[in-house]
Short mmCIF file of C-alpha atoms in Angstrom, two decimals:
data_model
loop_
_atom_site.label_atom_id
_atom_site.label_comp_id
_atom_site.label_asym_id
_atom_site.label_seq_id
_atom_site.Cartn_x
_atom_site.Cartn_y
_atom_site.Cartn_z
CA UNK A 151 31.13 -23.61 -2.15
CA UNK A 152 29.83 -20.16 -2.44
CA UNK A 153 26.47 -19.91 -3.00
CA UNK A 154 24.06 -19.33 -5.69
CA UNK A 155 23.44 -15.40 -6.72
CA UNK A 156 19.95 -14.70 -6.09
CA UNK A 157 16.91 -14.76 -8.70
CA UNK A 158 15.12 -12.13 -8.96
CA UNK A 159 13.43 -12.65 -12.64
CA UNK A 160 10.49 -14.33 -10.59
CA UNK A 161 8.61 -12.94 -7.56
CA UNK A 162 9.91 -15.52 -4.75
CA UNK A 163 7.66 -17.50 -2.58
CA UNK A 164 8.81 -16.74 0.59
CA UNK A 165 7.60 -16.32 4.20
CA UNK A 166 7.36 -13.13 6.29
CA UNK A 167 7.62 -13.25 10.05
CA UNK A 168 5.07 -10.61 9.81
CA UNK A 169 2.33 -12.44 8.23
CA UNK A 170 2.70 -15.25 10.90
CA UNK A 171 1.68 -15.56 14.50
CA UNK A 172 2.88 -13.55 17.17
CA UNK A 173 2.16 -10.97 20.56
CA UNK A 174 0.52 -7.89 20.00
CA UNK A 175 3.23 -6.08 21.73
CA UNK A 176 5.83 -7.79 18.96
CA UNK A 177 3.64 -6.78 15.97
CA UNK A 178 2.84 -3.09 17.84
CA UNK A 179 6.85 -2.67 17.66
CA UNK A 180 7.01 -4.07 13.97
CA UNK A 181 4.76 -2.00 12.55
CA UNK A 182 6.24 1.33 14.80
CA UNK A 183 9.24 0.84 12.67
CA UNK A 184 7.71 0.25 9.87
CA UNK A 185 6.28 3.91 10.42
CA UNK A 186 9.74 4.87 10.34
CA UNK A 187 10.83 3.14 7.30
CA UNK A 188 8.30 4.63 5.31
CA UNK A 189 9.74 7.66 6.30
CA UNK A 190 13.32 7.38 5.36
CA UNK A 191 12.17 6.14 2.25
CA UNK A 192 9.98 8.11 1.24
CA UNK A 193 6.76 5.79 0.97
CA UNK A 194 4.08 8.76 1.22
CA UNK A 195 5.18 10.45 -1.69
CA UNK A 196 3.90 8.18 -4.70
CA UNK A 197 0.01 8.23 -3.29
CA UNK A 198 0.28 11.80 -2.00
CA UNK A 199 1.34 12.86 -5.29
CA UNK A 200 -1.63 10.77 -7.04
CA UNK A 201 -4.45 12.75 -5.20
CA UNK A 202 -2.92 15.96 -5.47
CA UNK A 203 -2.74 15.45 -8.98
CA UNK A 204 -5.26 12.77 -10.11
CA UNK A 205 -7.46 11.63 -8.03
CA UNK A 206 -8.96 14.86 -6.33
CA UNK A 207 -9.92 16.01 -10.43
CA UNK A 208 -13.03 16.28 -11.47
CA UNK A 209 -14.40 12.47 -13.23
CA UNK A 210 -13.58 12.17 -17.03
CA UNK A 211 -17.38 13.49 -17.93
CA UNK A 212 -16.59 16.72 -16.38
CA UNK A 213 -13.87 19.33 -16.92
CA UNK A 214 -10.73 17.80 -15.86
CA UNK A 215 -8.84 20.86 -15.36
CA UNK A 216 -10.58 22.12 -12.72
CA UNK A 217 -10.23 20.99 -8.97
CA UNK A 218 -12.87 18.19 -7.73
CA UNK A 219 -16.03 20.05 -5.11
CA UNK A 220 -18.14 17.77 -3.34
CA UNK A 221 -20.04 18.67 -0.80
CA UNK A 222 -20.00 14.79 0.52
CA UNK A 223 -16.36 13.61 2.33
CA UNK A 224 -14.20 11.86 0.09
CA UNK A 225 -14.46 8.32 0.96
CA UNK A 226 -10.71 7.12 0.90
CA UNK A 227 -10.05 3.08 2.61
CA UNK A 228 -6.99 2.14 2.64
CA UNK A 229 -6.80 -1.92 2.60
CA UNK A 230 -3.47 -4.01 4.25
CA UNK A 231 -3.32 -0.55 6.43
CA UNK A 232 -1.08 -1.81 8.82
CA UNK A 233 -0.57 1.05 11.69
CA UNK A 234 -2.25 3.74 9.76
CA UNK A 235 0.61 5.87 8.99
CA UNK A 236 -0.29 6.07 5.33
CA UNK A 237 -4.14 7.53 6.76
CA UNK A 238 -2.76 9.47 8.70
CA UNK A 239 -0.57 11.64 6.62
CA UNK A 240 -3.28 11.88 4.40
CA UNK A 241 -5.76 13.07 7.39
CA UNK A 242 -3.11 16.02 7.70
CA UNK A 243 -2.48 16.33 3.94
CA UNK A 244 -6.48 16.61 3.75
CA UNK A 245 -6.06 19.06 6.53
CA UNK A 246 -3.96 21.59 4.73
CA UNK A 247 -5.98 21.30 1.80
CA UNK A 248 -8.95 22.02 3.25
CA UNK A 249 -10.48 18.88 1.47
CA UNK A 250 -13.18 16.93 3.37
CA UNK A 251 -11.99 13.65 3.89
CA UNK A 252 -13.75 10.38 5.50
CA UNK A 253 -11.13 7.30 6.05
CA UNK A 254 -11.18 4.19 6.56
CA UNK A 255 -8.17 1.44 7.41
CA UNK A 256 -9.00 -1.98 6.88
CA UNK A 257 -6.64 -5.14 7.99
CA UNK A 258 -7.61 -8.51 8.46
CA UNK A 259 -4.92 -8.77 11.57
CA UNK A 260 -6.56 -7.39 14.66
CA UNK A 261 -3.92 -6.03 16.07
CA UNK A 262 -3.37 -3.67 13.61
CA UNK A 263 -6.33 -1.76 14.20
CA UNK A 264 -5.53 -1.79 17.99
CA UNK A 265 -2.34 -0.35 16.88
CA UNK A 266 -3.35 2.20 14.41
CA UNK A 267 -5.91 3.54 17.16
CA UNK A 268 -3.02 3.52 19.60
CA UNK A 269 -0.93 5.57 17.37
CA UNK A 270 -3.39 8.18 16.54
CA UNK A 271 -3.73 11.17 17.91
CA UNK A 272 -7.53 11.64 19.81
CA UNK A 273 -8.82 13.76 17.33
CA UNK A 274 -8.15 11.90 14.81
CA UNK A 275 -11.41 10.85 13.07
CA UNK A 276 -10.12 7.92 11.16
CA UNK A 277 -11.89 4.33 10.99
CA UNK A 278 -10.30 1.37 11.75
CA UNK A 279 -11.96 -2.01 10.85
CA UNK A 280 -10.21 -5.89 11.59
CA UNK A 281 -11.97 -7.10 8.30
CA UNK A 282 -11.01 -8.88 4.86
CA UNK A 283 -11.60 -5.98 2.04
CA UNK A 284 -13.98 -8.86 0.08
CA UNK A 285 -16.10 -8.94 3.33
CA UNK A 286 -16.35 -5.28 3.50
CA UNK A 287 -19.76 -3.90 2.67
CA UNK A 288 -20.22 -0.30 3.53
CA UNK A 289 -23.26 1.40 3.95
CA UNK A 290 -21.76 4.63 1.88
CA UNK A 291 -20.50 4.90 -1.35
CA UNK A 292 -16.02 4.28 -1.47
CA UNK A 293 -14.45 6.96 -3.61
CA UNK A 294 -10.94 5.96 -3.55
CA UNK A 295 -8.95 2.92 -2.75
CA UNK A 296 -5.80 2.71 -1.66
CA UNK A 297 -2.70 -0.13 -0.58
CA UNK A 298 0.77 0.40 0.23
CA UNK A 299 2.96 -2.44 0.37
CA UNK A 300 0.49 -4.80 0.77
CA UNK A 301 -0.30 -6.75 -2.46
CA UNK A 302 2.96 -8.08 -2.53
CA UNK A 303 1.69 -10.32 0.78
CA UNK A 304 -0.60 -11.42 -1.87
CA UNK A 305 -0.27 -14.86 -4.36
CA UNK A 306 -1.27 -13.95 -8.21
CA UNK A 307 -4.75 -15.77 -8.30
CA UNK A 308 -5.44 -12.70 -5.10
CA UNK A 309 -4.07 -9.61 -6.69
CA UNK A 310 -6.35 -10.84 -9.65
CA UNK A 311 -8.80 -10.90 -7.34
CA UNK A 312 -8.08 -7.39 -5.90
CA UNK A 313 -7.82 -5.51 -8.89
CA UNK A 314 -11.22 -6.76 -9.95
CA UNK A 315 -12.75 -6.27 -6.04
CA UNK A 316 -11.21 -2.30 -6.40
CA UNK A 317 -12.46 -1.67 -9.90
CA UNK A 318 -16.14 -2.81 -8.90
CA UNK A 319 -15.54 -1.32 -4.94
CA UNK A 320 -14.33 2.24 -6.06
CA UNK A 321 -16.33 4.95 -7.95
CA UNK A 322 -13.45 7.22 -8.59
CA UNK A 323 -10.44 5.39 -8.64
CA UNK A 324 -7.75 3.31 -7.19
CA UNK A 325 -4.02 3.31 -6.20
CA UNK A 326 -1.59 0.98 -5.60
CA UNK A 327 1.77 1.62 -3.68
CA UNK A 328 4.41 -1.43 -3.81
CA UNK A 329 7.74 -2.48 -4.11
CA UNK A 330 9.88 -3.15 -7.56
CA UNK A 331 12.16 -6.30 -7.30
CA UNK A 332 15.37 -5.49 -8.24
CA UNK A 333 18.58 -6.30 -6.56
CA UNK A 334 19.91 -2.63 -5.99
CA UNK A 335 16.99 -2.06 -3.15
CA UNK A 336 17.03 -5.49 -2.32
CA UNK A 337 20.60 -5.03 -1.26
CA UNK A 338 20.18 -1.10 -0.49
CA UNK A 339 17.40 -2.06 2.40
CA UNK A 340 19.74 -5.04 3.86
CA UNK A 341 22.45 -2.45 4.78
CA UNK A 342 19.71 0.39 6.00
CA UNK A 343 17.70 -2.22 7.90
CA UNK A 344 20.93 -3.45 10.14
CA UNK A 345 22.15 0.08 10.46
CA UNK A 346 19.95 1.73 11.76
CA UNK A 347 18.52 -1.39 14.08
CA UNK A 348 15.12 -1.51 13.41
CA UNK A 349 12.94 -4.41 14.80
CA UNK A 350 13.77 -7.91 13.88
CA UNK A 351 10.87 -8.45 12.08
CA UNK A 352 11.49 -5.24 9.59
CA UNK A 353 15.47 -6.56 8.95
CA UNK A 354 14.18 -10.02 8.03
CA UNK A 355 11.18 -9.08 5.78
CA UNK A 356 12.06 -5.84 4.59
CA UNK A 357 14.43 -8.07 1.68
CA UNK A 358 12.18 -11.21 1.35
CA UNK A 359 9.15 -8.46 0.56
CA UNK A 360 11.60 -7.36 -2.52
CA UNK A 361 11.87 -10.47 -3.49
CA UNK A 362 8.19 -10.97 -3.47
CA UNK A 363 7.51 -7.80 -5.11
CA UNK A 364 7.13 -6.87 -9.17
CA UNK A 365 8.04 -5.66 -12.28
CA UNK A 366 6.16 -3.71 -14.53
CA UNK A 367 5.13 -7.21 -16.70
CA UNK A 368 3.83 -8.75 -13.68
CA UNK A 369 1.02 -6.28 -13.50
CA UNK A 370 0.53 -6.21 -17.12
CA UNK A 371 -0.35 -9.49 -17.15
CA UNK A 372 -2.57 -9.04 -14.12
CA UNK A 373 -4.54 -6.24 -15.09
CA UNK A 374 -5.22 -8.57 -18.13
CA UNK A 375 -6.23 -11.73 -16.45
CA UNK A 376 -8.58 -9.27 -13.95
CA UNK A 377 -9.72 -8.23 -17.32
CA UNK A 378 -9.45 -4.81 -17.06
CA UNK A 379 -8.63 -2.40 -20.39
CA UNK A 380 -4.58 -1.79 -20.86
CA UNK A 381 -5.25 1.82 -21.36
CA UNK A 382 -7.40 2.30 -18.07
CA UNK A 383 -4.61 1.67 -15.74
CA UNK A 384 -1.23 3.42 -15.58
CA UNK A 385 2.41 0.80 -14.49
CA UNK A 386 5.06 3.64 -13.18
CA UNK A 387 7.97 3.91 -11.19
CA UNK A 388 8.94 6.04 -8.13
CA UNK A 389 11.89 6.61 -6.88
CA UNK A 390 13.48 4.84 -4.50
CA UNK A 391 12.43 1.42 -5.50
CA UNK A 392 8.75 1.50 -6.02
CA UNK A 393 6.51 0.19 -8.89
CA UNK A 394 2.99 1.76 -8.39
CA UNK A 395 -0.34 0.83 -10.61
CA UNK A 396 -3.12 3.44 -10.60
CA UNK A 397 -6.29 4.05 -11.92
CA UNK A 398 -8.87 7.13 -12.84
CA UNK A 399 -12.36 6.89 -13.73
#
């Protein structure tokens, strides 16, 4: 009998081979083709785009026409960072920019940190901390706060949980970068996964983290049980297959 067409109205409850137990050199070759995922499909350009345009404006008391100028870093931590690639194009896009940046990767698997640091260049000033974001207490003021593809390794009660943690955590604003679940990239990252051979890991959760991932109601009804106002935080779409939730103070 064939077998049943898959659900997607609900997030699924599935594992990922990522989130369990393995070598360092197994989760050092995950996450290096996870770098090159992100890409192919374009996983930069949704936060990029939100400090260009957003985030690096002056605060809603001020003129918001007019370019943010601190003289203090803009403190930018990026939680579920993974290998750092999302840090790193932002150290560069900082770069370019000329705006003065301080970063921070937090990720409560150790290797990731040992990975990020491998990956980086040596001038690279970026921080990179094995920690759970609730834990983190830093002796400076956070700015921004950032995740990309990460709350949807998350159950509901947790991304409740987040969303109130980033609201109290960051003074300017936060961003989040995931997946939509829909069958079309569910499907679309199947094919692109086995053809172009990337590590195990990446072909077998690349579709279960789809199927874990939202729709725009899903974060509705978070951002209301973290009890944060409707009209405070923007739901959008970005093309190819990514629902993103952002907020501006």
């Amino acid at each position: 009998m064939p077998s049943e067409p898959l659900q997607f109205e609900q997030r699924a409850h599935l594992a990922e081979w990522m989130d369990e137990p393995c070598g360092y050199a197994e989760f050092r070759d995950c996450l290096r083709d996870l770098a090159k995922v992100n890409r192919a499909v374009f996983s930069y350009r949704p936060t990029l785009h939100w400090l260009e345009k957003s985030a690096l404006r002056k605060p809603a008391h001020a003129n918001r026409d007019a370019p943010f100028n601190n003289d203090a870093p803009l403190h930018i931590v990026d939680v579920g960072c993974g290998g750092g690639d999302m840090l790193r194009r932002i150290e560069s896009w900082a770069a370019r920019r000329n705006v003065a940046v301080r970063l921070t990767g937090i990720d409560r698997n150790p290797f990731a940190a040992r990975a990020a640091r491998e990956f980086s260049s040596a001038t690279s000033r970026i921080e990179w901390l094995s920690c759970d974001a609730f834990q983190y207490r830093p002796t400076e003021r956070i700015d921004l706060v950032l995740s990309s593809l990460f709350t949807h390794h998350l159950g509901d009660a947790e991304i409740v949980r987040f969303l109130q943690w980033m609201e109290r955590t960051a003074a300017r604003g936060w961003f989040v970068n995931d997946l939509r679940r829909e069958r079309t990239p569910y499907y679309a990252f199947k094919l692109l996964a086995h053809a172009m051979r990337w590590h195990r890991f990446v072909r077998h959760d690349g579709p279960i983290s789809v199927r874990r991932s939202f729709r725009p109601h899903d974060w509705r009804r978070y951002v209301d049980e973290a009890g944060l106002a409707g009209d405070a935080v923007t739901i959008f779409d970005a093309w190819p297959g990514r629902l993103c939730v952002a907020r501006v103070k």
